[in-house]
mmCIF file of C-alpha atoms and ligand atoms in Angstrom:
data_model
loop_
_atom_site.group_PDB
_atom_site.id
_atom_site.type_symbol
_atom_site.label_atom_id
_atom_site.label_comp_id
_atom_site.label_asym_id
_atom_site.label_seq_id
_atom_site.Cartn_x
_atom_site.Cartn_y
_atom_site.Cartn_z
ATOM 1 C CA GLU A 1 0.010 0.167 0.093
ATOM 2 C CA ALA A 2 1.392 3.590 -1.030
ATOM 3 C CA LYS A 3 2.131 6.168 1.709
ATOM 4 C CA PRO A 4 -0.238 9.081 1.628
ATOM 5 C CA ASP A 5 1.219 12.005 0.090
ATOM 6 C CA PRO A 6 0.987 14.978 2.751
ATOM 7 C CA LEU A 7 1.330 17.463 0.173
ATOM 8 C CA ILE A 8 -2.144 15.919 -0.748
ATOM 9 C CA THR A 9 -3.520 15.082 2.893
ATOM 10 C CA GLU A 10 -2.340 17.819 4.983
ATOM 11 C CA VAL A 11 -3.557 21.610 4.366
ATOM 12 C CA GLN A 12 -0.514 23.923 3.449
ATOM 13 C CA ASP A 13 0.375 27.122 4.536
ATOM 14 C CA TRP A 14 -0.544 28.801 1.507
ATOM 15 C CA ASN A 15 -4.248 27.095 1.654
ATOM 16 C CA ARG A 16 -4.501 28.051 5.339
ATOM 17 C CA TYR A 17 -3.114 31.892 5.523
ATOM 18 C CA LEU A 18 -4.483 34.937 3.574
ATOM 19 C CA GLY A 19 -1.876 35.984 1.021
ATOM 20 C CA GLU A 20 -0.651 39.281 0.125
ATOM 21 C CA GLY A 21 -3.124 41.948 -1.416
ATOM 22 C CA VAL A 22 -3.191 43.660 -4.532
ATOM 23 C CA ASP A 23 -0.437 46.541 -4.823
ATOM 24 C CA LYS A 24 1.801 44.722 -2.820
ATOM 25 C CA ARG A 25 3.958 44.353 -5.951
ATOM 26 C CA PRO A 26 2.945 47.216 -7.812
ATOM 27 C CA TYR A 27 5.249 46.095 -11.024
ATOM 28 C CA GLY A 28 5.158 42.356 -10.726
ATOM 29 C CA THR A 29 8.247 40.089 -10.343
ATOM 30 C CA PRO A 30 8.552 36.595 -10.787
ATOM 31 C CA SER A 31 8.086 33.994 -8.192
ATOM 32 C CA PRO A 32 10.508 33.752 -5.423
ATOM 33 C CA PHE A 33 10.888 29.956 -6.838
ATOM 34 C CA GLU A 34 12.352 31.158 -10.460
ATOM 35 C CA LYS A 35 15.199 33.396 -8.829
ATOM 36 C CA HIS A 36 17.547 31.184 -10.298
ATOM 37 C CA ILE A 37 16.383 32.241 -14.211
ATOM 38 C CA VAL A 38 18.514 35.117 -14.865
ATOM 39 C CA ARG A 39 21.146 36.439 -17.374
ATOM 40 C CA ARG A 40 24.587 35.339 -16.665
ATOM 41 C CA ASP A 41 28.084 36.533 -17.982
ATOM 42 C CA VAL A 42 31.109 34.512 -18.707
ATOM 43 C CA SER A 43 33.662 36.045 -16.166
ATOM 44 C CA TRP A 44 36.794 35.247 -18.161
ATOM 45 C CA LEU A 45 35.142 36.565 -21.665
ATOM 46 C CA THR A 46 35.740 40.473 -20.961
ATOM 47 C CA ALA A 47 37.823 42.680 -18.853
ATOM 48 C CA SER A 48 35.081 44.895 -17.247
ATOM 49 C CA PRO A 49 31.364 44.675 -17.017
ATOM 50 C CA ASP A 50 31.251 48.144 -18.767
ATOM 51 C CA SER A 51 31.979 46.790 -22.114
ATOM 52 C CA SER A 52 30.586 43.116 -21.712
ATOM 53 C CA VAL A 53 27.864 40.791 -22.644
ATOM 54 C CA ASN A 54 25.560 38.714 -20.847
ATOM 55 C CA PHE A 55 23.339 35.716 -21.987
ATOM 56 C CA THR A 56 19.869 35.160 -22.275
ATOM 57 C CA PRO A 57 18.992 31.771 -20.312
ATOM 58 C CA LEU A 58 17.408 30.009 -23.562
ATOM 59 C CA HIS A 59 17.030 26.804 -21.791
ATOM 60 C CA GLU A 60 14.689 28.087 -18.879
ATOM 61 C CA LEU A 61 12.185 29.890 -21.534
ATOM 62 C CA ASP A 62 9.417 28.545 -23.816
ATOM 63 C CA GLY A 63 7.391 30.166 -26.822
ATOM 64 C CA ILE A 64 8.946 32.740 -29.042
ATOM 65 C CA ILE A 65 8.698 36.107 -26.942
ATOM 66 C CA THR A 66 11.779 36.964 -24.741
ATOM 67 C CA PRO A 67 10.704 38.363 -21.133
ATOM 68 C CA SER A 68 12.135 41.871 -20.893
ATOM 69 C CA GLY A 69 14.020 41.491 -17.951
ATOM 70 C CA LEU A 70 15.830 38.366 -19.643
ATOM 71 C CA CYS A 71 17.010 39.993 -22.966
ATOM 72 C CA PHE A 72 20.894 39.305 -23.229
ATOM 73 C CA GLU A 73 22.894 42.554 -22.633
ATOM 74 C CA ARG A 74 25.634 44.152 -24.786
ATOM 75 C CA HIS A 75 27.283 47.352 -23.921
ATOM 76 C CA HIS A 76 30.448 48.841 -25.099
ATOM 77 C CA GLY A 77 30.264 51.703 -22.506
ATOM 78 C CA GLY A 78 27.923 50.804 -20.032
ATOM 79 C CA ILE A 79 24.013 51.536 -19.596
ATOM 80 C CA ALA A 80 23.190 55.003 -20.549
ATOM 81 C CA GLU A 81 20.660 56.318 -18.008
ATOM 82 C CA ILE A 82 18.326 58.951 -20.237
ATOM 83 C CA ASN A 83 15.421 61.288 -19.280
ATOM 84 C CA PRO A 84 12.998 60.835 -22.022
ATOM 85 C CA ALA A 85 12.578 64.622 -21.727
ATOM 86 C CA ASN A 86 15.809 65.529 -22.510
ATOM 87 C CA HIS A 87 16.361 62.802 -25.545
ATOM 88 C CA ARG A 88 16.648 64.134 -28.862
ATOM 89 C CA LEU A 89 17.083 62.319 -32.084
ATOM 90 C CA MET A 90 18.826 64.403 -34.931
ATOM 91 C CA ILE A 91 18.364 63.699 -38.517
ATOM 92 C CA HIS A 92 20.901 65.625 -41.023
ATOM 93 C CA GLY A 93 23.701 65.145 -44.048
ATOM 94 C CA LEU A 94 22.271 64.563 -46.945
ATOM 95 C CA VAL A 95 18.451 65.876 -46.544
ATOM 96 C CA ASP A 96 16.746 68.876 -47.580
ATOM 97 C CA LYS A 97 15.744 69.958 -44.034
ATOM 98 C CA PRO A 98 17.622 68.858 -41.022
ATOM 99 C CA LEU A 99 15.093 67.780 -37.913
ATOM 100 C CA VAL A 100 15.526 67.104 -34.460
ATOM 101 C CA PHE A 101 12.796 65.034 -33.051
ATOM 102 C CA THR A 102 11.923 64.920 -29.178
ATOM 103 C CA MET A 103 10.492 61.719 -27.761
ATOM 104 C CA GLU A 104 7.067 63.357 -27.857
ATOM 105 C CA ASP A 105 7.273 64.479 -31.445
ATOM 106 C CA ILE A 106 8.094 60.606 -32.323
ATOM 107 C CA ARG A 107 4.842 59.262 -30.302
ATOM 108 C CA ARG A 108 2.830 61.453 -32.420
ATOM 109 C CA MET A 109 4.128 59.590 -35.654
ATOM 110 C CA PRO A 110 2.480 56.388 -37.070
ATOM 111 C CA ARG A 111 3.685 53.406 -35.255
ATOM 112 C CA GLN A 112 3.859 49.472 -36.040
ATOM 113 C CA ASN A 113 4.346 46.304 -34.143
ATOM 114 C CA HIS A 114 6.732 43.894 -35.375
ATOM 115 C CA VAL A 115 8.185 40.717 -33.398
ATOM 116 C CA HIS A 116 11.846 40.396 -34.366
ATOM 117 C CA PHE A 117 14.772 38.409 -33.097
ATOM 118 C CA LEU A 118 18.475 40.482 -32.210
ATOM 119 C CA GLU A 119 21.490 38.230 -32.396
ATOM 120 C CA CYS A 120 24.691 39.455 -31.744
ATOM 121 C CA ALA A 121 27.062 38.738 -34.746
ATOM 122 C CA ALA A 122 29.489 36.940 -31.962
ATOM 123 C CA ASN A 123 26.686 34.658 -30.817
ATOM 124 C CA SER A 124 28.641 30.988 -30.643
ATOM 125 C CA GLY A 125 31.499 33.059 -31.596
ATOM 126 C CA MET A 126 33.524 30.879 -28.838
ATOM 127 C CA GLU A 127 32.681 27.841 -30.536
ATOM 128 C CA TRP A 128 34.644 28.321 -34.182
ATOM 129 C CA ARG A 129 37.512 26.138 -32.869
ATOM 130 C CA GLY A 130 35.906 23.558 -30.855
ATOM 131 C CA ALA A 131 33.181 22.902 -28.611
ATOM 132 C CA GLN A 132 33.931 24.980 -25.473
ATOM 133 C CA LEU A 133 30.841 26.697 -23.330
ATOM 134 C CA ASN A 134 28.652 24.135 -21.124
ATOM 135 C CA GLY A 135 25.004 25.612 -21.784
ATOM 136 C CA CYS A 136 22.913 27.065 -24.398
ATOM 137 C CA GLN A 137 22.592 30.034 -22.333
ATOM 138 C CA PHE A 138 26.414 30.561 -23.191
ATOM 139 C CA THR A 139 26.919 28.901 -26.837
ATOM 140 C CA HIS A 140 23.553 30.659 -27.974
ATOM 141 C CA GLY A 141 22.317 33.128 -25.616
ATOM 142 C CA MET A 142 23.347 36.328 -27.341
ATOM 143 C CA ILE A 143 20.066 36.443 -29.085
ATOM 144 C CA HIS A 144 16.586 37.867 -27.835
ATOM 145 C CA ASN A 145 13.188 38.006 -29.364
ATOM 146 C CA VAL A 146 10.818 40.792 -28.788
ATOM 147 C CA MET A 147 7.665 42.613 -29.863
ATOM 148 C CA TYR A 148 8.857 46.059 -30.575
ATOM 149 C CA THR A 149 6.844 49.288 -31.140
ATOM 150 C CA GLY A 150 7.978 51.970 -32.979
ATOM 151 C CA VAL A 151 7.891 54.090 -35.853
ATOM 152 C CA PRO A 152 9.172 53.165 -39.651
ATOM 153 C CA LEU A 153 12.838 54.739 -40.466
ATOM 154 C CA LYS A 154 11.098 55.612 -43.451
ATOM 155 C CA LEU A 155 8.657 58.041 -42.306
ATOM 156 C CA LEU A 156 11.313 59.835 -40.254
ATOM 157 C CA LEU A 157 13.601 59.880 -43.493
ATOM 158 C CA ALA A 158 10.638 61.330 -45.614
ATOM 159 C CA GLU A 159 10.179 64.100 -43.135
ATOM 160 C CA ALA A 160 13.421 65.215 -43.399
ATOM 161 C CA GLY A 161 13.517 64.693 -47.301
ATOM 162 C CA LEU A 162 16.296 62.235 -48.095
ATOM 163 C CA LYS A 163 18.534 63.381 -51.194
ATOM 164 C CA PRO A 164 19.011 61.179 -53.912
ATOM 165 C CA SER A 165 22.888 61.314 -53.427
ATOM 166 C CA ALA A 166 22.238 59.738 -49.889
ATOM 167 C CA LYS A 167 23.106 55.926 -50.017
ATOM 168 C CA TRP A 168 24.234 55.520 -46.618
ATOM 169 C CA LEU A 169 23.057 56.577 -43.076
ATOM 170 C CA MET A 170 25.217 56.686 -40.045
ATOM 171 C CA LEU A 171 23.363 55.646 -36.719
ATOM 172 C CA GLU A 172 24.918 56.908 -33.546
ATOM 173 C CA GLY A 173 24.253 56.031 -29.974
ATOM 174 C CA ALA A 174 23.929 58.598 -26.844
ATOM 175 C CA ASP A 175 25.943 56.251 -24.413
ATOM 176 C CA ALA A 176 29.366 56.841 -23.430
ATOM 177 C CA SER A 177 30.838 54.782 -26.257
ATOM 178 C CA GLY A 178 29.203 56.600 -28.737
ATOM 179 C CA MET A 179 28.494 53.600 -30.866
ATOM 180 C CA ASN A 180 28.214 53.940 -34.489
ATOM 181 C CA ARG A 181 27.173 51.960 -37.697
ATOM 182 C CA SER A 182 27.039 52.576 -41.305
ATOM 183 C CA LEU A 183 23.361 51.365 -42.747
ATOM 184 C CA PRO A 184 22.611 51.340 -46.112
ATOM 185 C CA VAL A 185 19.680 53.256 -47.466
ATOM 186 C CA GLY A 186 17.878 50.635 -49.028
ATOM 187 C CA LYS A 187 17.481 48.870 -45.622
ATOM 188 C CA ALA A 188 16.364 51.875 -43.776
ATOM 189 C CA LEU A 189 13.277 52.446 -46.525
ATOM 190 C CA ASP A 190 12.409 48.826 -46.373
ATOM 191 C CA ASP A 191 11.882 47.295 -42.416
ATOM 192 C CA VAL A 192 13.964 49.333 -40.106
ATOM 193 C CA LEU A 193 11.753 50.391 -37.046
ATOM 194 C CA ILE A 194 12.874 53.484 -34.819
ATOM 195 C CA ALA A 195 11.288 51.645 -31.778
ATOM 196 C CA PHE A 196 10.452 53.055 -28.123
ATOM 197 C CA ALA A 197 8.634 50.177 -26.577
ATOM 198 C CA MET A 198 9.414 46.413 -26.016
ATOM 199 C CA ASN A 199 6.872 43.673 -25.256
ATOM 200 C CA GLY A 200 4.182 46.603 -24.538
ATOM 201 C CA GLU A 201 6.015 48.354 -22.218
ATOM 202 C CA ALA A 202 8.598 51.361 -22.775
ATOM 203 C CA LEU A 203 12.323 50.070 -23.508
ATOM 204 C CA ARG A 204 14.314 48.818 -20.859
ATOM 205 C CA PRO A 205 17.347 51.132 -20.030
ATOM 206 C CA GLU A 206 19.539 48.045 -21.037
ATOM 207 C CA GLN A 207 17.959 47.837 -24.557
ATOM 208 C CA GLY A 208 18.148 51.067 -25.311
ATOM 209 C CA TYR A 209 15.582 53.506 -23.449
ATOM 210 C CA PRO A 210 14.053 55.656 -24.623
ATOM 211 C CA LEU A 211 14.965 55.002 -28.380
ATOM 212 C CA ARG A 212 16.802 52.295 -30.371
ATOM 213 C CA ALA A 213 16.924 51.231 -34.025
ATOM 214 C CA VAL A 214 15.471 47.676 -34.957
ATOM 215 C CA VAL A 215 17.291 46.289 -37.761
ATOM 216 C CA PRO A 216 15.091 42.889 -38.740
ATOM 217 C CA GLY A 217 17.442 40.184 -39.612
ATOM 218 C CA TRP A 218 20.635 42.084 -39.343
ATOM 219 C CA GLU A 219 23.315 41.420 -36.949
ATOM 220 C CA GLY A 220 22.918 42.965 -33.323
ATOM 221 C CA ASN A 221 25.415 45.448 -33.483
ATOM 222 C CA ILE A 222 23.777 47.848 -35.624
ATOM 223 C CA TRP A 223 20.681 47.951 -33.649
ATOM 224 C CA VAL A 224 21.879 51.267 -32.293
ATOM 225 C CA LYS A 225 20.762 51.583 -28.756
ATOM 226 C CA TRP A 226 19.902 55.319 -27.304
ATOM 227 C CA LEU A 227 19.877 56.547 -30.656
ATOM 228 C CA ARG A 228 20.302 60.157 -31.109
ATOM 229 C CA ARG A 229 21.847 61.174 -34.417
ATOM 230 C CA ILE A 230 21.129 59.823 -38.089
ATOM 231 C CA GLU A 231 23.840 61.249 -40.773
ATOM 232 C CA ALA A 232 22.750 60.519 -44.383
ATOM 233 C CA GLY A 233 26.037 60.485 -46.887
ATOM 234 C CA ASP A 234 27.070 59.084 -50.076
ATOM 235 C CA LYS A 235 29.460 56.323 -48.387
ATOM 236 C CA PRO A 236 30.078 54.091 -45.225
ATOM 237 C CA TRP A 237 32.034 55.782 -42.514
ATOM 238 C CA GLN A 238 33.998 53.165 -41.984
ATOM 239 C CA ALA A 239 33.840 53.175 -38.222
ATOM 240 C CA ARG A 240 35.490 50.974 -35.439
ATOM 241 C CA GLU A 241 32.604 48.775 -35.677
ATOM 242 C CA GLU A 242 32.832 48.045 -39.208
ATOM 243 C CA THR A 243 36.788 48.034 -39.620
ATOM 244 C CA SER A 244 38.541 46.369 -36.727
ATOM 245 C CA LYS A 245 35.627 44.871 -35.623
ATOM 246 C CA TYR A 246 32.243 42.798 -37.161
ATOM 247 C CA THR A 247 34.472 42.215 -40.187
ATOM 248 C CA ASP A 248 35.224 38.631 -40.721
ATOM 249 C CA LEU A 249 38.991 37.400 -41.395
ATOM 250 C CA LEU A 250 39.088 34.625 -43.621
ATOM 251 C CA ALA A 251 41.895 31.877 -43.816
ATOM 252 C CA ASP A 252 43.913 33.655 -46.693
ATOM 253 C CA GLY A 253 44.079 37.179 -44.702
ATOM 254 C CA ARG A 254 41.328 38.582 -46.522
ATOM 255 C CA SER A 255 38.114 39.794 -44.839
ATOM 256 C CA ARG A 256 34.178 39.849 -45.409
ATOM 257 C CA ARG A 257 33.037 43.352 -44.756
ATOM 258 C CA TYR A 258 29.498 44.606 -44.152
ATOM 259 C CA THR A 259 27.993 40.883 -43.364
ATOM 260 C CA PHE A 260 24.850 42.164 -42.196
ATOM 261 C CA ILE A 261 22.620 39.221 -42.286
ATOM 262 C CA MET A 262 21.988 36.874 -39.709
ATOM 263 C CA ASP A 263 21.806 33.165 -41.561
ATOM 264 C CA ALA A 264 19.527 30.482 -40.592
ATOM 265 C CA LYS A 265 20.358 28.903 -37.433
ATOM 266 C CA SER A 266 18.524 26.777 -34.784
ATOM 267 C CA VAL A 267 19.545 25.030 -31.281
ATOM 268 C CA VAL A 268 17.706 22.316 -28.875
ATOM 269 C CA THR A 269 17.444 24.254 -25.555
ATOM 270 C CA ASN A 270 16.167 21.170 -23.653
ATOM 271 C CA PRO A 271 17.635 18.892 -23.147
ATOM 272 C CA SER A 272 21.037 20.840 -22.869
ATOM 273 C CA PRO A 273 23.870 21.074 -20.231
ATOM 274 C CA GLN A 274 21.886 23.091 -18.002
ATOM 275 C CA ALA A 275 19.065 21.553 -18.610
ATOM 276 C CA PRO A 276 19.777 17.334 -18.378
ATOM 277 C CA LEU A 277 17.171 14.706 -19.001
ATOM 278 C CA LYS A 278 15.766 13.728 -15.632
ATOM 279 C CA HIS A 279 13.128 11.268 -16.333
ATOM 280 C CA LYS A 280 13.049 7.723 -18.513
ATOM 281 C CA GLY A 281 9.708 7.655 -20.650
ATOM 282 C CA ARG A 282 8.246 10.524 -21.695
ATOM 283 C CA ASN A 283 10.106 13.468 -22.627
ATOM 284 C CA VAL A 284 9.718 16.950 -24.495
ATOM 285 C CA LEU A 285 12.587 17.996 -26.431
ATOM 286 C CA SER A 286 12.333 21.859 -27.500
ATOM 287 C CA GLY A 287 14.444 24.561 -29.113
ATOM 288 C CA LEU A 288 14.577 27.554 -31.347
ATOM 289 C CA ALA A 289 15.087 28.216 -35.120
ATOM 290 C CA TRP A 290 15.625 31.580 -36.976
ATOM 291 C CA SER A 291 16.523 33.415 -40.028
ATOM 292 C CA GLY A 292 17.772 36.513 -40.808
ATOM 293 C CA ARG A 293 16.288 36.090 -44.539
ATOM 294 C CA GLY A 294 12.704 35.104 -43.747
ATOM 295 C CA THR A 295 10.811 32.208 -42.111
ATOM 296 C CA ILE A 296 11.734 28.955 -41.018
ATOM 297 C CA LYS A 297 10.249 26.469 -42.890
ATOM 298 C CA ARG A 298 11.210 23.175 -41.497
ATOM 299 C CA VAL A 299 13.566 22.207 -38.469
ATOM 300 C CA ASP A 300 14.995 18.502 -38.785
ATOM 301 C CA VAL A 301 16.104 16.693 -35.532
ATOM 302 C CA THR A 302 18.546 13.619 -34.616
ATOM 303 C CA LEU A 303 18.933 12.135 -31.623
ATOM 304 C CA ASP A 304 21.732 9.834 -32.842
ATOM 305 C CA GLY A 305 24.088 12.040 -33.954
ATOM 306 C CA GLY A 306 22.903 12.514 -37.961
ATOM 307 C CA ARG A 307 22.132 8.685 -38.366
ATOM 308 C CA ASN A 308 18.393 9.306 -38.404
ATOM 309 C CA TRP A 309 16.528 12.565 -38.760
ATOM 310 C CA GLN A 310 13.116 13.528 -37.976
ATOM 311 C CA SER A 311 11.045 17.194 -38.659
ATOM 312 C CA ALA A 312 10.313 18.792 -35.613
ATOM 313 C CA ARG A 313 7.014 19.769 -34.683
ATOM 314 C CA ILE A 314 6.716 23.844 -34.741
ATOM 315 C CA ASP A 315 4.064 25.513 -32.539
ATOM 316 C CA GLY A 316 3.392 28.777 -32.099
ATOM 317 C CA PRO A 317 3.470 31.896 -34.529
ATOM 318 C CA VAL A 318 6.168 31.221 -37.428
ATOM 319 C CA LEU A 319 7.078 35.567 -37.937
ATOM 320 C CA GLU A 320 9.606 36.941 -40.430
ATOM 321 C CA LYS A 321 12.971 37.271 -39.089
ATOM 322 C CA SER A 322 11.623 35.886 -35.478
ATOM 323 C CA LEU A 323 12.441 32.966 -33.344
ATOM 324 C CA THR A 324 10.275 29.937 -33.902
ATOM 325 C CA ARG A 325 9.706 27.205 -31.673
ATOM 326 C CA PHE A 326 9.960 23.437 -32.169
ATOM 327 C CA TYR A 327 9.585 20.398 -30.231
ATOM 328 C CA VAL A 328 10.057 16.645 -30.770
ATOM 329 C CA ASP A 329 8.045 14.514 -28.169
ATOM 330 C CA PHE A 330 9.879 11.497 -27.724
ATOM 331 C CA ASP A 331 10.706 8.743 -25.310
ATOM 332 C CA TRP A 332 13.672 8.035 -23.717
ATOM 333 C CA ALA A 333 14.901 4.466 -22.717
ATOM 334 C CA GLY A 334 18.177 5.643 -20.965
ATOM 335 C CA GLN A 335 20.252 5.326 -23.819
ATOM 336 C CA GLU A 336 23.235 7.840 -25.062
ATOM 337 C CA LEU A 337 21.833 10.472 -27.346
ATOM 338 C CA LEU A 338 23.797 12.918 -29.647
ATOM 339 C CA VAL A 339 20.922 15.397 -30.134
ATOM 340 C CA GLN A 340 21.131 17.913 -33.064
ATOM 341 C CA SER A 341 18.684 20.385 -35.076
ATOM 342 C CA ARG A 342 18.996 21.863 -38.096
ATOM 343 C CA ALA A 343 17.039 24.663 -39.708
ATOM 344 C CA MET A 344 15.912 25.301 -42.880
ATOM 345 C CA ASP A 345 14.238 28.912 -44.077
ATOM 346 C CA SER A 346 11.833 30.085 -46.675
ATOM 347 C CA THR A 347 14.622 30.679 -49.272
ATOM 348 C CA GLY A 348 15.630 26.821 -48.966
ATOM 349 C CA TYR A 349 18.803 27.689 -47.171
ATOM 350 C CA VAL A 350 19.728 24.894 -44.840
ATOM 351 C CA GLN A 351 21.603 25.371 -41.421
ATOM 352 C CA PRO A 352 25.240 24.274 -42.198
ATOM 353 C CA THR A 353 27.623 21.768 -40.119
ATOM 354 C CA LYS A 354 30.448 23.283 -38.335
ATOM 355 C CA ASP A 355 33.087 21.673 -40.319
ATOM 356 C CA GLU A 356 31.416 22.822 -43.486
ATOM 357 C CA LEU A 357 31.669 26.297 -42.255
ATOM 358 C CA ARG A 358 35.090 26.320 -41.383
ATOM 359 C CA LYS A 359 36.041 24.962 -44.930
ATOM 360 C CA VAL A 360 34.456 28.268 -46.246
ATOM 361 C CA ARG A 361 35.286 30.630 -43.421
ATOM 362 C CA GLY A 362 38.292 29.292 -41.627
ATOM 363 C CA VAL A 363 38.559 29.951 -37.861
ATOM 364 C CA ASN A 364 40.130 33.678 -37.468
ATOM 365 C CA SER A 365 37.126 35.435 -37.173
ATOM 366 C CA ILE A 366 34.573 34.673 -33.965
ATOM 367 C CA TYR A 367 31.529 36.526 -36.067
ATOM 368 C CA HIS A 368 28.393 34.689 -37.639
ATOM 369 C CA ASN A 369 29.160 31.294 -36.618
ATOM 370 C CA ASN A 370 25.443 29.382 -37.595
ATOM 371 C CA GLY A 371 27.004 25.863 -37.543
ATOM 372 C CA ILE A 372 25.003 22.564 -36.217
ATOM 373 C CA GLN A 373 25.277 22.320 -32.398
ATOM 374 C CA THR A 374 25.665 18.799 -30.982
ATOM 375 C CA TRP A 375 24.415 17.756 -27.231
ATOM 376 C CA HIS A 376 25.819 14.644 -25.767
ATOM 377 C CA VAL A 377 23.093 13.020 -23.459
ATOM 378 C CA ARG A 378 24.725 10.537 -21.038
ATOM 379 C CA PRO A 379 22.737 7.600 -19.828
ATOM 380 C CA SER A 380 22.715 9.184 -16.593
ATOM 381 C CA GLY A 381 20.969 12.180 -18.319
ATOM 382 C CA GLU A 382 23.951 14.672 -17.758
ATOM 383 C CA THR A 383 24.535 16.656 -21.261
ATOM 384 C CA GLU A 384 27.506 18.323 -22.559
ATOM 385 C CA ASN A 385 28.378 20.374 -25.685
ATOM 386 C CA VAL A 386 30.723 18.075 -27.658
ATOM 387 C CA GLU A 387 31.424 17.615 -31.718
ATOM 388 C CA ILE A 388 31.029 15.045 -33.669
ATOM 389 C CA ALA A 389 32.948 14.564 -36.891
HETATM 390 N N1 LIG B 1 24.110 50.451 -29.151
HETATM 391 C C1 LIG B 1 24.861 51.520 -28.439
HETATM 392 N N2 LIG B 1 24.809 52.915 -28.375
HETATM 393 N N3 LIG B 1 25.855 50.979 -27.859
HETATM 394 C C2 LIG B 1 26.114 49.392 -27.619
HETATM 395 O O1 LIG B 1 27.147 49.098 -26.947
HETATM 396 N N4 LIG B 1 26.003 47.542 -28.558
HETATM 397 C C3 LIG B 1 25.505 46.803 -29.742
HETATM 398 C C4 LIG B 1 23.966 47.102 -30.195
HETATM 399 N N5 LIG B 1 23.608 48.706 -30.051
HETATM 400 C C5 LIG B 1 25.258 48.662 -28.515
HETATM 401 C C6 LIG B 1 24.556 49.232 -29.138
HETATM 402 C C7 LIG B 1 25.585 45.119 -29.834
HETATM 403 S S1 LIG B 1 27.256 44.493 -30.253
HETATM 404 C C8 LIG B 1 24.449 44.241 -29.967
HETATM 405 S S2 LIG B 1 24.904 42.988 -30.221
HETATM 406 C C9 LIG B 1 23.107 45.090 -29.179
HETATM 407 O O2 LIG B 1 23.430 46.351 -29.294
HETATM 408 C C10 LIG B 1 22.464 44.410 -28.226
HETATM 409 O O3 LIG B 1 21.496 44.544 -27.524
HETATM 410 P P1 LIG B 1 20.664 44.515 -26.292
HETATM 411 O O4 LIG B 1 21.588 45.065 -25.318
HETATM 412 O O5 LIG B 1 19.344 44.775 -26.329
HETATM 413 O O6 LIG B 1 20.836 42.998 -26.311
HETATM 414 CO CO1 LIG B 2 26.957 42.555 -30.950
#
């Protein structure tokens, strides 16, 4: 005869006493039992926290939206704290009428809502020479997926009257790094958003409050935060972030430049090193796929290192240049697994293996590593970052 479970047979404290009333938490926070779910850094990666990065806990999330407080952060000069009343956006250079917008001006213009992923070009950058970091938070966590509210850049440029000679724009941040990047006018007129809200609330300070550029499908570095200036010119500015950084040094010493688009990529978030398998029998494998060129068409998953592949079940919205959630519902008998996922996007592009990538790109650069990730699940359920030939 089974012992009675006191969690069922005895009245618990939360059932016996009144709970806290409304307004105790005017801005809600997660349950104290979720305290461990936070952004984390890798201490040896950077010299100081002011110019550093932390990582989204992908293995703890579900669906496609990243909660605002868990979006990874990448700052070159710390977080600027800006009173929106004192923020200005200037548009000048090759325009008919140089303009300065206040936040109130921007909020009176027609706005749109779009869900997009932001992936740092350096995401998975530590993995070029081999498996290194133990957890998808660290191998793939320089990404977040947010619903943005903002004004199409096209409308702001139309107010200023872009001259036909204008081919490039320079976006500049108001933070201590004054970070700037050159953006081709074609992209600016296509789908770039000047956003003031994320996930229904004002941008978080970490994400560029009160204003940031949203550049769908393109590397995170060009999504300038704390955006204060847009200059129109006839050629790129050759700024630090597009010469010494964010260029891809090839094996022969030449560099790929202006490699803006993030190619199709995917990762299994569960199981993964921080989220081992705990039960035999019924299990849910879960993961994320995305492409900077369009939507995700299909995700294939293997549990045995590529001998057998099956199509994953995609669930939730499948949006342009957005994270897409996939699942494989499977039974685990306790055998060793080599888990991989492989994304295919709406252009027909298939995510490459790491070796296929290295053949073309070498291992000199840390940027744009979209190779297939392998997790090794031991019979104990413990899971490790590995590579298989
Ligand atoms: N914009 C400014 N002004 N300053 C910065 O340091 N970092 C860039 C970009 N925009 C940065 C910036 C980089 S490298 C990335 S990957 C993204 O912002 C990170 O955006 P997040 O902090 O919202 O994740
Ligand atoms: Co970056």
